[in-house]
mmCIF file of C-alpha atoms and ligand atoms in Angstrom:
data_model
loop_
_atom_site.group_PDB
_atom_site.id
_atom_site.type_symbol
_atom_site.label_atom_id
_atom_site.label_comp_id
_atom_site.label_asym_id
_atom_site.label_seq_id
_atom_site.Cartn_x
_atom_site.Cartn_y
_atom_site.Cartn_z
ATOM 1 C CA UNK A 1 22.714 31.925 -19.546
ATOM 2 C CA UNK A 2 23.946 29.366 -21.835
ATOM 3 C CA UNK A 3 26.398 27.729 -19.261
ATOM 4 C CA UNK A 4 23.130 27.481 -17.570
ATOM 5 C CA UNK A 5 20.839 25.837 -19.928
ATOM 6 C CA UNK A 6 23.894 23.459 -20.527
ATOM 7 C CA UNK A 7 24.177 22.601 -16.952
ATOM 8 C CA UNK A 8 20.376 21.797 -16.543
ATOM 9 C CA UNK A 9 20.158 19.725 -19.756
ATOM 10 C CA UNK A 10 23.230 17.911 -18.036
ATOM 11 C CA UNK A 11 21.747 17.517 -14.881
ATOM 12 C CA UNK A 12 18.406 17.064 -16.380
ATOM 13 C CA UNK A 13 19.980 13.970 -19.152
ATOM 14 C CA UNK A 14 21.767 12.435 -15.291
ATOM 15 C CA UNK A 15 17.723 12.589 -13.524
ATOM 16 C CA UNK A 16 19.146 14.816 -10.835
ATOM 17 C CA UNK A 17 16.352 15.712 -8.666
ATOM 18 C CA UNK A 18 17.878 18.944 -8.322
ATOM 19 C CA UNK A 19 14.553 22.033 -7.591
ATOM 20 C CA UNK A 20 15.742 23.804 -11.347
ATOM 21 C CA UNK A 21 16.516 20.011 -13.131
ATOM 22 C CA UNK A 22 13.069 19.562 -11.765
ATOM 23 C CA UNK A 23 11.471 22.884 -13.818
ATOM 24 C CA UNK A 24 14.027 22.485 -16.405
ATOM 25 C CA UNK A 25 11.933 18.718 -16.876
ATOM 26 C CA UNK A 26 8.687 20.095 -16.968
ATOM 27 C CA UNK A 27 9.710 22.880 -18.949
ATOM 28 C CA UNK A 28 10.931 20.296 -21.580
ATOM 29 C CA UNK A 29 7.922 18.216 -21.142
ATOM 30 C CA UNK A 30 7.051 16.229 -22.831
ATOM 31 C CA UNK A 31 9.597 15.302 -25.018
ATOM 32 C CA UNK A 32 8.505 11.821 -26.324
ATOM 33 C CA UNK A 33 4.733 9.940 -26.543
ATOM 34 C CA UNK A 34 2.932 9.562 -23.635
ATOM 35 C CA UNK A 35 1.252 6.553 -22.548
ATOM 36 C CA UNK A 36 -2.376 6.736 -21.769
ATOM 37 C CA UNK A 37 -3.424 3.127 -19.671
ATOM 38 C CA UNK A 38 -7.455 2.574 -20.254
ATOM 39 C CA UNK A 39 -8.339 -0.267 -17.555
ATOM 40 C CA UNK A 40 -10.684 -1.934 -20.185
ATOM 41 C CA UNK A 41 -10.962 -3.783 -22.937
ATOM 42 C CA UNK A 42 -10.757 -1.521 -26.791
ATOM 43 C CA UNK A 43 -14.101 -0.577 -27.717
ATOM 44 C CA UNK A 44 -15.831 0.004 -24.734
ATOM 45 C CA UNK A 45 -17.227 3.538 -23.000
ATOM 46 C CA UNK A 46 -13.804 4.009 -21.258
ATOM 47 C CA UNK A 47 -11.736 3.252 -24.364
ATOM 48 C CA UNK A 48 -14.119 5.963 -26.276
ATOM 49 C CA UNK A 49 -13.558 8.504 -23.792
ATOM 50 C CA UNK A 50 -10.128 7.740 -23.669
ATOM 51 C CA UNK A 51 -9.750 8.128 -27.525
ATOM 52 C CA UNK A 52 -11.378 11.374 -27.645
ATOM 53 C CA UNK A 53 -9.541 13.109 -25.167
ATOM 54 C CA UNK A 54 -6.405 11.910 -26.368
ATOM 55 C CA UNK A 55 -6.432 12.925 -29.655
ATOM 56 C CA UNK A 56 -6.861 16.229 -28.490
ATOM 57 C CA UNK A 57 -4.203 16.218 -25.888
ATOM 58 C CA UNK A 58 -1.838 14.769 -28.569
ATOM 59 C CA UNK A 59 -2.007 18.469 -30.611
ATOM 60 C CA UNK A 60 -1.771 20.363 -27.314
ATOM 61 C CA UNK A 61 1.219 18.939 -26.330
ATOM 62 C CA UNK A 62 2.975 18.554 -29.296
ATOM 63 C CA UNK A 63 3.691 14.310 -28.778
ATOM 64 C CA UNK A 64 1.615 11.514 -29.114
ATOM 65 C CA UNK A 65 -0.927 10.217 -26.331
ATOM 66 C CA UNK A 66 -0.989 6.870 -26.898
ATOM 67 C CA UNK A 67 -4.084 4.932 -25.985
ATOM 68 C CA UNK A 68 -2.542 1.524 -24.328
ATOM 69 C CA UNK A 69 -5.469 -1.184 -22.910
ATOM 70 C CA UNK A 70 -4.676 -2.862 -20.195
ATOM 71 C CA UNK A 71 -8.463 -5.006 -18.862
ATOM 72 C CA UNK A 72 -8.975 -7.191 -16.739
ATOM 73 C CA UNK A 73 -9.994 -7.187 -12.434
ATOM 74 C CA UNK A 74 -12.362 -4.442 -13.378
ATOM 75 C CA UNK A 75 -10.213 -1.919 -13.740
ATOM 76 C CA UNK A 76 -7.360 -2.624 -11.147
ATOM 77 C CA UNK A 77 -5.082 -4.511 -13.267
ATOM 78 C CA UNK A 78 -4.401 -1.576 -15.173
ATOM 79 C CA UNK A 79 -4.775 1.111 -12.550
ATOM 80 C CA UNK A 80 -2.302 -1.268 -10.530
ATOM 81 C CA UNK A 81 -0.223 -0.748 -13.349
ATOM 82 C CA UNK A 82 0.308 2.739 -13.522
ATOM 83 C CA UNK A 83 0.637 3.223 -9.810
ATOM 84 C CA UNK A 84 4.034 1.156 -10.292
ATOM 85 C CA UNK A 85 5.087 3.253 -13.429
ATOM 86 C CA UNK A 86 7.448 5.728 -13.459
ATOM 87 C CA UNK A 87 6.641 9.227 -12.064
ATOM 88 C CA UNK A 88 7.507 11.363 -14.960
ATOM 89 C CA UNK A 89 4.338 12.429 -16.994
ATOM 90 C CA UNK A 90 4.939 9.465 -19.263
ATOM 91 C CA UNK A 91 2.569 7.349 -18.224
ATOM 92 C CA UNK A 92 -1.486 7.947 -17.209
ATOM 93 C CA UNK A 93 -4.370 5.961 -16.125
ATOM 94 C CA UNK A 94 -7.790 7.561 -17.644
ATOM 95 C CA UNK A 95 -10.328 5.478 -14.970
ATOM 96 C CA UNK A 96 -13.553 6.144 -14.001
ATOM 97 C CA UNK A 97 -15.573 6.049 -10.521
ATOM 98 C CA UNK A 98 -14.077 2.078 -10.091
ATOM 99 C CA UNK A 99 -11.216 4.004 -9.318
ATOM 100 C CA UNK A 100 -12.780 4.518 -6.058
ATOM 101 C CA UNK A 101 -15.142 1.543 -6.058
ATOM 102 C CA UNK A 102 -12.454 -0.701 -5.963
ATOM 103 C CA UNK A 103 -11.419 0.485 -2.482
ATOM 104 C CA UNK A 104 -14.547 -1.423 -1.059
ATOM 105 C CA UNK A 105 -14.780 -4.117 -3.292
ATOM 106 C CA UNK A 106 -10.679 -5.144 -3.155
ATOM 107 C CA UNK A 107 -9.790 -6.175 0.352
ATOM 108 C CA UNK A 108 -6.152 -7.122 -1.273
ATOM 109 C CA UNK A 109 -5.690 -4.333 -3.552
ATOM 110 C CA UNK A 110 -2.226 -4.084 -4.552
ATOM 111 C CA UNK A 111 -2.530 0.263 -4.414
ATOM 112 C CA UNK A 112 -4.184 3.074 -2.422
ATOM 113 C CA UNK A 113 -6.418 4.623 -5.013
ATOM 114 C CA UNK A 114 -6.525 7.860 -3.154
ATOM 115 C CA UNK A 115 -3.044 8.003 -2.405
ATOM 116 C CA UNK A 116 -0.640 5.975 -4.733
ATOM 117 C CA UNK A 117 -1.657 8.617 -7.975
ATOM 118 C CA UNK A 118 -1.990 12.470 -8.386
ATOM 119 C CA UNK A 119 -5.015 13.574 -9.342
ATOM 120 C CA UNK A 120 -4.847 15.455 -13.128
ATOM 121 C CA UNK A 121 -8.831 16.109 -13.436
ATOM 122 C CA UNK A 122 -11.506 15.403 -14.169
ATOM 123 C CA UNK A 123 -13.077 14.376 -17.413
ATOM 124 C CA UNK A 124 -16.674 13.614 -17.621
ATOM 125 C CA UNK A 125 -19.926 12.084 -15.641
ATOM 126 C CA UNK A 126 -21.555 9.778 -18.360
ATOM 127 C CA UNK A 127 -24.963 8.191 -17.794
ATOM 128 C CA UNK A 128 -25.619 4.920 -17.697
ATOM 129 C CA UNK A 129 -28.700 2.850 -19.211
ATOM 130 C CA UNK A 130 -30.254 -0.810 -18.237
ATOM 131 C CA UNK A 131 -30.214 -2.238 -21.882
ATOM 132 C CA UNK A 132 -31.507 -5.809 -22.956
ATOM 133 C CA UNK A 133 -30.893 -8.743 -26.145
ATOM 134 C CA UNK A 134 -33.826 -8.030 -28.727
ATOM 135 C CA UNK A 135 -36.279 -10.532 -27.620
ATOM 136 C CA UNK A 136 -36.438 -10.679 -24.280
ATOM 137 C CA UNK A 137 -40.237 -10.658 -22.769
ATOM 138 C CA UNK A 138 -40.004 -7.312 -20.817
ATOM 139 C CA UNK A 139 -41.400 -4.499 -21.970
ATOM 140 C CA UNK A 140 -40.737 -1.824 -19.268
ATOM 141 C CA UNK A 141 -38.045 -1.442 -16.520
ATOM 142 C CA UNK A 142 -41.495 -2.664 -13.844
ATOM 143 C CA UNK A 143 -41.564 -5.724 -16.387
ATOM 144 C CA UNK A 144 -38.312 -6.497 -15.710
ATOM 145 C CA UNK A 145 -37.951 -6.107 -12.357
ATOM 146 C CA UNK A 146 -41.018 -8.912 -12.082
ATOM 147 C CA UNK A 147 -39.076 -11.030 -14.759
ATOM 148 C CA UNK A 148 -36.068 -10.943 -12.716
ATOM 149 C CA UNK A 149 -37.645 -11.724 -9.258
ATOM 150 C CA UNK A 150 -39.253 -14.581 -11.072
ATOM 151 C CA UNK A 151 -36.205 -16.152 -12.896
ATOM 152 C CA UNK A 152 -33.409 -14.886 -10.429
ATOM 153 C CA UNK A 153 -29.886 -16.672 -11.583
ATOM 154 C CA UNK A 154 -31.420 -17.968 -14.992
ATOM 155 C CA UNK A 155 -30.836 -14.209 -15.942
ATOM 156 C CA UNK A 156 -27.473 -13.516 -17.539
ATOM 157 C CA UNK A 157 -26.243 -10.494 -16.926
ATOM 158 C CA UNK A 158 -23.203 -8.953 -18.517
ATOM 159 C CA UNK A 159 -20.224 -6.585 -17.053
ATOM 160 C CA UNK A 160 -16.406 -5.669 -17.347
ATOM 161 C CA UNK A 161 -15.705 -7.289 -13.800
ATOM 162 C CA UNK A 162 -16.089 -6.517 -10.058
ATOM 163 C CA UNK A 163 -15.322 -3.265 -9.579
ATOM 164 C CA UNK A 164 -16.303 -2.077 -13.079
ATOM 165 C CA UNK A 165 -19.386 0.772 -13.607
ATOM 166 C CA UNK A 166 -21.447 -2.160 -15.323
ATOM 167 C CA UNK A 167 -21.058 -3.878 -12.212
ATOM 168 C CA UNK A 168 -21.774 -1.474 -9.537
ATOM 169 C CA UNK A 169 -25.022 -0.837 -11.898
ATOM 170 C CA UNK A 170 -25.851 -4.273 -11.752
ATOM 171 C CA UNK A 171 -25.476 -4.258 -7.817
ATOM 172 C CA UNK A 172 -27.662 -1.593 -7.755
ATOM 173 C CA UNK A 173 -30.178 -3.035 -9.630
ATOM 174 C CA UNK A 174 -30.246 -6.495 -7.893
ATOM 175 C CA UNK A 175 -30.399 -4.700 -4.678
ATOM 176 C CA UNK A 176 -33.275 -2.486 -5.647
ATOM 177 C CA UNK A 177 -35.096 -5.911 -7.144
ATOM 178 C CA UNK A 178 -33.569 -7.931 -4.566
ATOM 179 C CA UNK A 179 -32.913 -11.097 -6.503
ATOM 180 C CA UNK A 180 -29.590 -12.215 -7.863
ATOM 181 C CA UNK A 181 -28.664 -12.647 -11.124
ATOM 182 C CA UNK A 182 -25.963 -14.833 -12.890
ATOM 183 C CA UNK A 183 -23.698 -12.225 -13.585
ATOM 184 C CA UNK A 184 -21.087 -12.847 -16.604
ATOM 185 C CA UNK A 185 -17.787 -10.895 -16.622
ATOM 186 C CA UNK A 186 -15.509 -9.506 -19.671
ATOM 187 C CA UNK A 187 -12.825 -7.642 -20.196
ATOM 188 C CA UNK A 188 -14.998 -4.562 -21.026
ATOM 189 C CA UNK A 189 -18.002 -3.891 -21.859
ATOM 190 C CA UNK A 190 -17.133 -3.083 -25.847
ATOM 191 C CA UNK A 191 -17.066 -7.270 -25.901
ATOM 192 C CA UNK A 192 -20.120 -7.893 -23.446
ATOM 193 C CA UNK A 193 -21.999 -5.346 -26.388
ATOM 194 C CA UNK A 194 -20.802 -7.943 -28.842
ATOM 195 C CA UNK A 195 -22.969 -11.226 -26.719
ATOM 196 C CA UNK A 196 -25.775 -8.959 -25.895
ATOM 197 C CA UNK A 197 -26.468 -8.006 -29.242
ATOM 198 C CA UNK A 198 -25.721 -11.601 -30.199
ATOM 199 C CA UNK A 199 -28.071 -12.763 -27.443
ATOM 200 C CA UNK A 200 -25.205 -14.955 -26.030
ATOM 201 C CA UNK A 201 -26.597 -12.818 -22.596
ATOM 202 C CA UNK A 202 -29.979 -10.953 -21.567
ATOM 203 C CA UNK A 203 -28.837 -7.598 -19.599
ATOM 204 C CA UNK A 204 -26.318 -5.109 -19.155
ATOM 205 C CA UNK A 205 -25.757 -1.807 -17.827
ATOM 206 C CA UNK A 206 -23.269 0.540 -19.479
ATOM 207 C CA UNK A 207 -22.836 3.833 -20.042
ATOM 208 C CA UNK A 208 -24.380 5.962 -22.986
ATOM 209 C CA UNK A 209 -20.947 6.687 -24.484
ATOM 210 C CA UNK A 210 -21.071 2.686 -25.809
ATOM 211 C CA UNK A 211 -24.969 1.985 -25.506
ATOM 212 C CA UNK A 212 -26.510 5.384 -28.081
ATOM 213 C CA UNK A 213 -25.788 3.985 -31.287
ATOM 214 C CA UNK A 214 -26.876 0.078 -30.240
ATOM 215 C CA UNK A 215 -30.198 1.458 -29.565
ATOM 216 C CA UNK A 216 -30.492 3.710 -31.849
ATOM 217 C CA UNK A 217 -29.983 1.607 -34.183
ATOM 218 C CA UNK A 218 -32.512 -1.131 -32.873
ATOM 219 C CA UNK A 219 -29.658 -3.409 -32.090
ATOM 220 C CA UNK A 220 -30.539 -3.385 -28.104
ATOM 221 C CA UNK A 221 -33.882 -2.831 -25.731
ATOM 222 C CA UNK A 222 -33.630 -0.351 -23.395
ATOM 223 C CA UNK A 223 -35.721 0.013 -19.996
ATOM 224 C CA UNK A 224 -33.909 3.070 -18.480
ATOM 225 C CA UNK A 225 -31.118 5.739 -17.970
ATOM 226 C CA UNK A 226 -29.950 5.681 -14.456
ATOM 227 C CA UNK A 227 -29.708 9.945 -14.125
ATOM 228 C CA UNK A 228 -31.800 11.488 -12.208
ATOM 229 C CA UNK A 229 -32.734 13.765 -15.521
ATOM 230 C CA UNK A 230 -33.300 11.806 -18.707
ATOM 231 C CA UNK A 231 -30.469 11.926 -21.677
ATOM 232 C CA UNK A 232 -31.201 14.932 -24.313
ATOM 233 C CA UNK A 233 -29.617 12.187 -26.421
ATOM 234 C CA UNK A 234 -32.124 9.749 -25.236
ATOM 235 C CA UNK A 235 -35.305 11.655 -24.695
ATOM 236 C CA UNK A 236 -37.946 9.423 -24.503
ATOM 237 C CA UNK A 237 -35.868 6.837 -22.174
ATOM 238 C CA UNK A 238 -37.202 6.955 -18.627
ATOM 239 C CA UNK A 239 -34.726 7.612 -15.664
ATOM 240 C CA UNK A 240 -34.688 4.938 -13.081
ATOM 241 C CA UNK A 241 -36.922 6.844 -10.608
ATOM 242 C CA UNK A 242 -39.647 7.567 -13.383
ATOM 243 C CA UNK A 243 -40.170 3.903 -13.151
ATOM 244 C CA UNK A 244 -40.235 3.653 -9.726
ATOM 245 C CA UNK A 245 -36.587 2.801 -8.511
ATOM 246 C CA UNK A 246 -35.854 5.381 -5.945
ATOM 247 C CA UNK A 247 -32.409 4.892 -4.894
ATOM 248 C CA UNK A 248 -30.840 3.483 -8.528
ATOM 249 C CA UNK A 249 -29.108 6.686 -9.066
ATOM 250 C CA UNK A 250 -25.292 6.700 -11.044
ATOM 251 C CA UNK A 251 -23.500 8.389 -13.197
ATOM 252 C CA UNK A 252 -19.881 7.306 -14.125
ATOM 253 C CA UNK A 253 -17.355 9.974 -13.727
ATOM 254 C CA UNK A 254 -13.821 10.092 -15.336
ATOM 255 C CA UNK A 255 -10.292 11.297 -14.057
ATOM 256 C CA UNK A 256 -7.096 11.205 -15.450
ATOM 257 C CA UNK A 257 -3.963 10.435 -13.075
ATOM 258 C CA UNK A 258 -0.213 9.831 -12.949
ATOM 259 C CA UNK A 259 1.608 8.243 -10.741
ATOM 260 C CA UNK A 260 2.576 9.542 -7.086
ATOM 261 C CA UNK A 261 5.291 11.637 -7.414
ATOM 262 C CA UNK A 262 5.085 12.967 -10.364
ATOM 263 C CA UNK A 263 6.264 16.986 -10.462
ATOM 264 C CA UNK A 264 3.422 19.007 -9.696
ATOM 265 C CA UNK A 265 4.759 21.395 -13.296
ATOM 266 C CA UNK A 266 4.369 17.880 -15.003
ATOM 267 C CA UNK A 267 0.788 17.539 -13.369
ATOM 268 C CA UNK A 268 -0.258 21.693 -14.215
ATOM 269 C CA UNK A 269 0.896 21.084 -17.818
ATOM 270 C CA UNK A 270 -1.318 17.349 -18.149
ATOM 271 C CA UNK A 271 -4.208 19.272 -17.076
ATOM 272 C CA UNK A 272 -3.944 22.179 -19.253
ATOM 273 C CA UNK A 273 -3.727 20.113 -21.862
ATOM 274 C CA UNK A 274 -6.642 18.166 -20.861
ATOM 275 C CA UNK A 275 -8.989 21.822 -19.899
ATOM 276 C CA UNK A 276 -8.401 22.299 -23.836
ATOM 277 C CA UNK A 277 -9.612 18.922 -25.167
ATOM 278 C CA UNK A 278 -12.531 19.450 -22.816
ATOM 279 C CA UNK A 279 -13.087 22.796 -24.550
ATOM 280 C CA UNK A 280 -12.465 20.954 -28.033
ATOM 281 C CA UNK A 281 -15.718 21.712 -30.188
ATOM 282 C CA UNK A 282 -15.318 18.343 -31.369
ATOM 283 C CA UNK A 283 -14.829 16.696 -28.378
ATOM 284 C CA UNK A 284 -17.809 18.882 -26.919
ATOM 285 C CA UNK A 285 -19.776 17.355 -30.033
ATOM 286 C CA UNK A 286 -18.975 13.740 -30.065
ATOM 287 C CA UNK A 287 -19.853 13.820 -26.399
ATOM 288 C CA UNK A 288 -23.157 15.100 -26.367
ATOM 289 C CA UNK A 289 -24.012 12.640 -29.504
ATOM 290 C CA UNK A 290 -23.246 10.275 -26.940
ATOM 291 C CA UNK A 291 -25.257 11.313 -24.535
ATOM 292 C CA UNK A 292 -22.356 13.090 -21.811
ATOM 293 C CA UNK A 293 -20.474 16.491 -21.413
ATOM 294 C CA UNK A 294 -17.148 17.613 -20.722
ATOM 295 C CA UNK A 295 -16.771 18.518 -16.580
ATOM 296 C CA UNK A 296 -17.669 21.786 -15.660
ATOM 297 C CA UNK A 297 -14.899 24.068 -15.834
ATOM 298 C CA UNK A 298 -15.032 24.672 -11.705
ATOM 299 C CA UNK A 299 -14.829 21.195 -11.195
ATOM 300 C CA UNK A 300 -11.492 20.741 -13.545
ATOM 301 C CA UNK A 301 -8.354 21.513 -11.463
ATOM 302 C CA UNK A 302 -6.249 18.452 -9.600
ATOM 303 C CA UNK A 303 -7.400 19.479 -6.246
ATOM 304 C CA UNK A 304 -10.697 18.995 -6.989
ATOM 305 C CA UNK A 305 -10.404 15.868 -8.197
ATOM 306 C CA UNK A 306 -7.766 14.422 -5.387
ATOM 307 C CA UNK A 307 -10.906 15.761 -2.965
ATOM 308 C CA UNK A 308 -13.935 14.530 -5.232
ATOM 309 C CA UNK A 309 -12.229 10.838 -5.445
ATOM 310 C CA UNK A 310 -12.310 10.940 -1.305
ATOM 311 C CA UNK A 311 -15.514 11.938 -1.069
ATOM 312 C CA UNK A 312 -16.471 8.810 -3.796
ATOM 313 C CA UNK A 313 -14.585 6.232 -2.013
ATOM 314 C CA UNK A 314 -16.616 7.232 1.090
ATOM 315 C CA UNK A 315 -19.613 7.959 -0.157
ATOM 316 C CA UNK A 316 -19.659 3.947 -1.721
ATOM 317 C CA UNK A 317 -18.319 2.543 1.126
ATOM 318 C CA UNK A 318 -21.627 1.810 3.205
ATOM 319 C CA UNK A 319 -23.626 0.895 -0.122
ATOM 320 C CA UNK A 320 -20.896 -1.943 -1.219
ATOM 321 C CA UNK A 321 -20.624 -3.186 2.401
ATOM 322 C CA UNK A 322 -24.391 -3.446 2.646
ATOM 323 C CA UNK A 323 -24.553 -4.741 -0.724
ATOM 324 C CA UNK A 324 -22.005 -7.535 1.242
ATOM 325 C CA UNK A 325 -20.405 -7.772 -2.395
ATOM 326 C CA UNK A 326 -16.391 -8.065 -2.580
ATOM 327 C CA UNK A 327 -14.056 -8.757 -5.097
ATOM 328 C CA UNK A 328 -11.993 -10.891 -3.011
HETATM 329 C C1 LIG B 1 -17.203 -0.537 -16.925
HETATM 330 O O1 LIG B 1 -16.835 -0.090 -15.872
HETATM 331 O O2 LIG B 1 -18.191 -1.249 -17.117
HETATM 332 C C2 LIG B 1 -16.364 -0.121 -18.049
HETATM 333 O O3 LIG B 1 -16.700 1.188 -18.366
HETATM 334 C C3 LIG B 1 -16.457 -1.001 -19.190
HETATM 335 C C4 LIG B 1 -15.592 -0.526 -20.286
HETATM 336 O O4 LIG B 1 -15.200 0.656 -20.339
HETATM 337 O O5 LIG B 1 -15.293 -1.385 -21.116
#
């Protein structure tokens, strides 16, 4: 056996792509820190997800995931990214439903979303909520879908680029108004929270897991959560159709992925590892303070989430085109 174990920790040392070098890999996976690409600025709902669940992955599997932002293009600079890195579990993209977005809104995108990674799972479906700068006239969401019809492009309205969450929000919310806004893009929307607070801008949506604490804490208004059932963190927030807005319905999933090629062992052993931060009580906790909840555990393995990510790029396909919005 040991002439074995030498042999495959020689082939394995040369990269031979032999079937046992292959298990002998996963089976010493991982053996260094792992790189964990978040498309978006630090700070912002991605980056907190991101944070959480790889702190916990980090003690699974015994080496560091390190967090590494890459922003910019709303998300497909650094999803770009990782479908050129290496195939070998040492690199993952932790992206949200712009993952699949971005196939609509990119006529020129440099990667297939659906086909350039391999699914690992899925994370976690946060709400999002229509927030506003202190100050501004509107009282309730009907208030501000008058205020917007009446001031169209002398509204500011903040977001992490075309193809971000924030954005698709805000394309859902100038379609249901139908008047435009000036939109204003960042990196993420951790810095567009830094201007709305400031009042450098008027409106955003983001997601709960960056919005919960600016409200609670007075910093923000807020007119509505875009679920069709209201936040437990959030009670008395009104979901988009309480107020009238039929069709304003999202909530931003998150998946984890490699890139294409990547041993399926490799891809088994990242999702273990990520089924047991989901099932972290403190992960479980922070989430639900921030208004979201780990996956459900049916909806957890990589097939599901290679079909679910389909099924999203199809299912936005029709709304983006008839939105007529594109990124390029
Ligand atoms: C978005 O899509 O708006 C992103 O979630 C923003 C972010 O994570 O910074």
């Amino acid at each position: 056996m040991r002439i074995l174990s030498a042999a495959l920790a020689f082939a394995a040392a040369l990269g031979l792509s032999t079937g046992t070098a292959t298990v002998a890999s996963a089976q010493a996976y991982p053996s260094r820190p792992i790189t964990m690409v978040v498309p978006f600025a630090a700070g912002g709902p991605t980056d907190t997800v991101a944070r959480l669940v790889a702190e916990s992955m980090s003690k699974s599997l015994g080496q560091q995931v390190i967090v590494e932002n890459v922003g910019g293009a709303g998300g497909t600079r650094g999803a770009g990214q990782v479908a050129k890195a290496a195939p070998d579990g040492y690199t993952l993209l932790l992206h949200h439903i712009g993952h699949a977005t971005a196939a609509s809104l990119y006529r020129k995108l440099p990667y297939n979303p659906a086909t350039d990674f391999e699914a690992v799972g899925l994370v976690t479906a946060v709400p999002m909520t229509l927030i506003a700068k202190n100050g501004l006239a509107p009282k309730t969401m009907g208030e501000v879908v008058e205020f917007v019809k009446a001031n169209k492009d002398k509204v500011t309205y903040g977001n992490a680029g075309v193809g971000s969450a924030s954005h698709l929000c805000g394309m859902l919310l100038m379609s249901s108004v139908g008047a435009q806004m000036t939109t204003v893009p960042y990196q993420g929307t951790g810095p567009a929270m830094n201007d709305l607070v400031g009042g450098q801008i008027d409106l955003m949506c983001d997601q709960t897991t960056n919005t919960t604490g600016q409200i609670k804490g007075g910093k923000v208004k807020v007119y509505g959560v875009t679920t069709k059932e209201r936040v437990k963190s959030l009670p008395d927030v009104l979901t988009m159709q309480e107020s009238g807005l039929k069709d304003f319905e999202v909530a931003v999933w998150h998946g984890v992925y490699v890139p294409k090629g990547t041993p399926k062992d490799i891809v088994e052993k990242l999702n273990a590892a990520l089924n047991t931060a989901l099932d972290d009580p403190k992960v479980i906790a922070r989430f639900a303070d921030l208004g979201t909840e780990p996956e459900s555990k049916d909806r957890r393995s990589p097939a599901f989430h290679k079909d679910f990510v389909v099924a999203e790029i199809a299912k936005w396909k029709p709304i983006i085109q008839s939105a007529g919005v594109y990124a390029d």
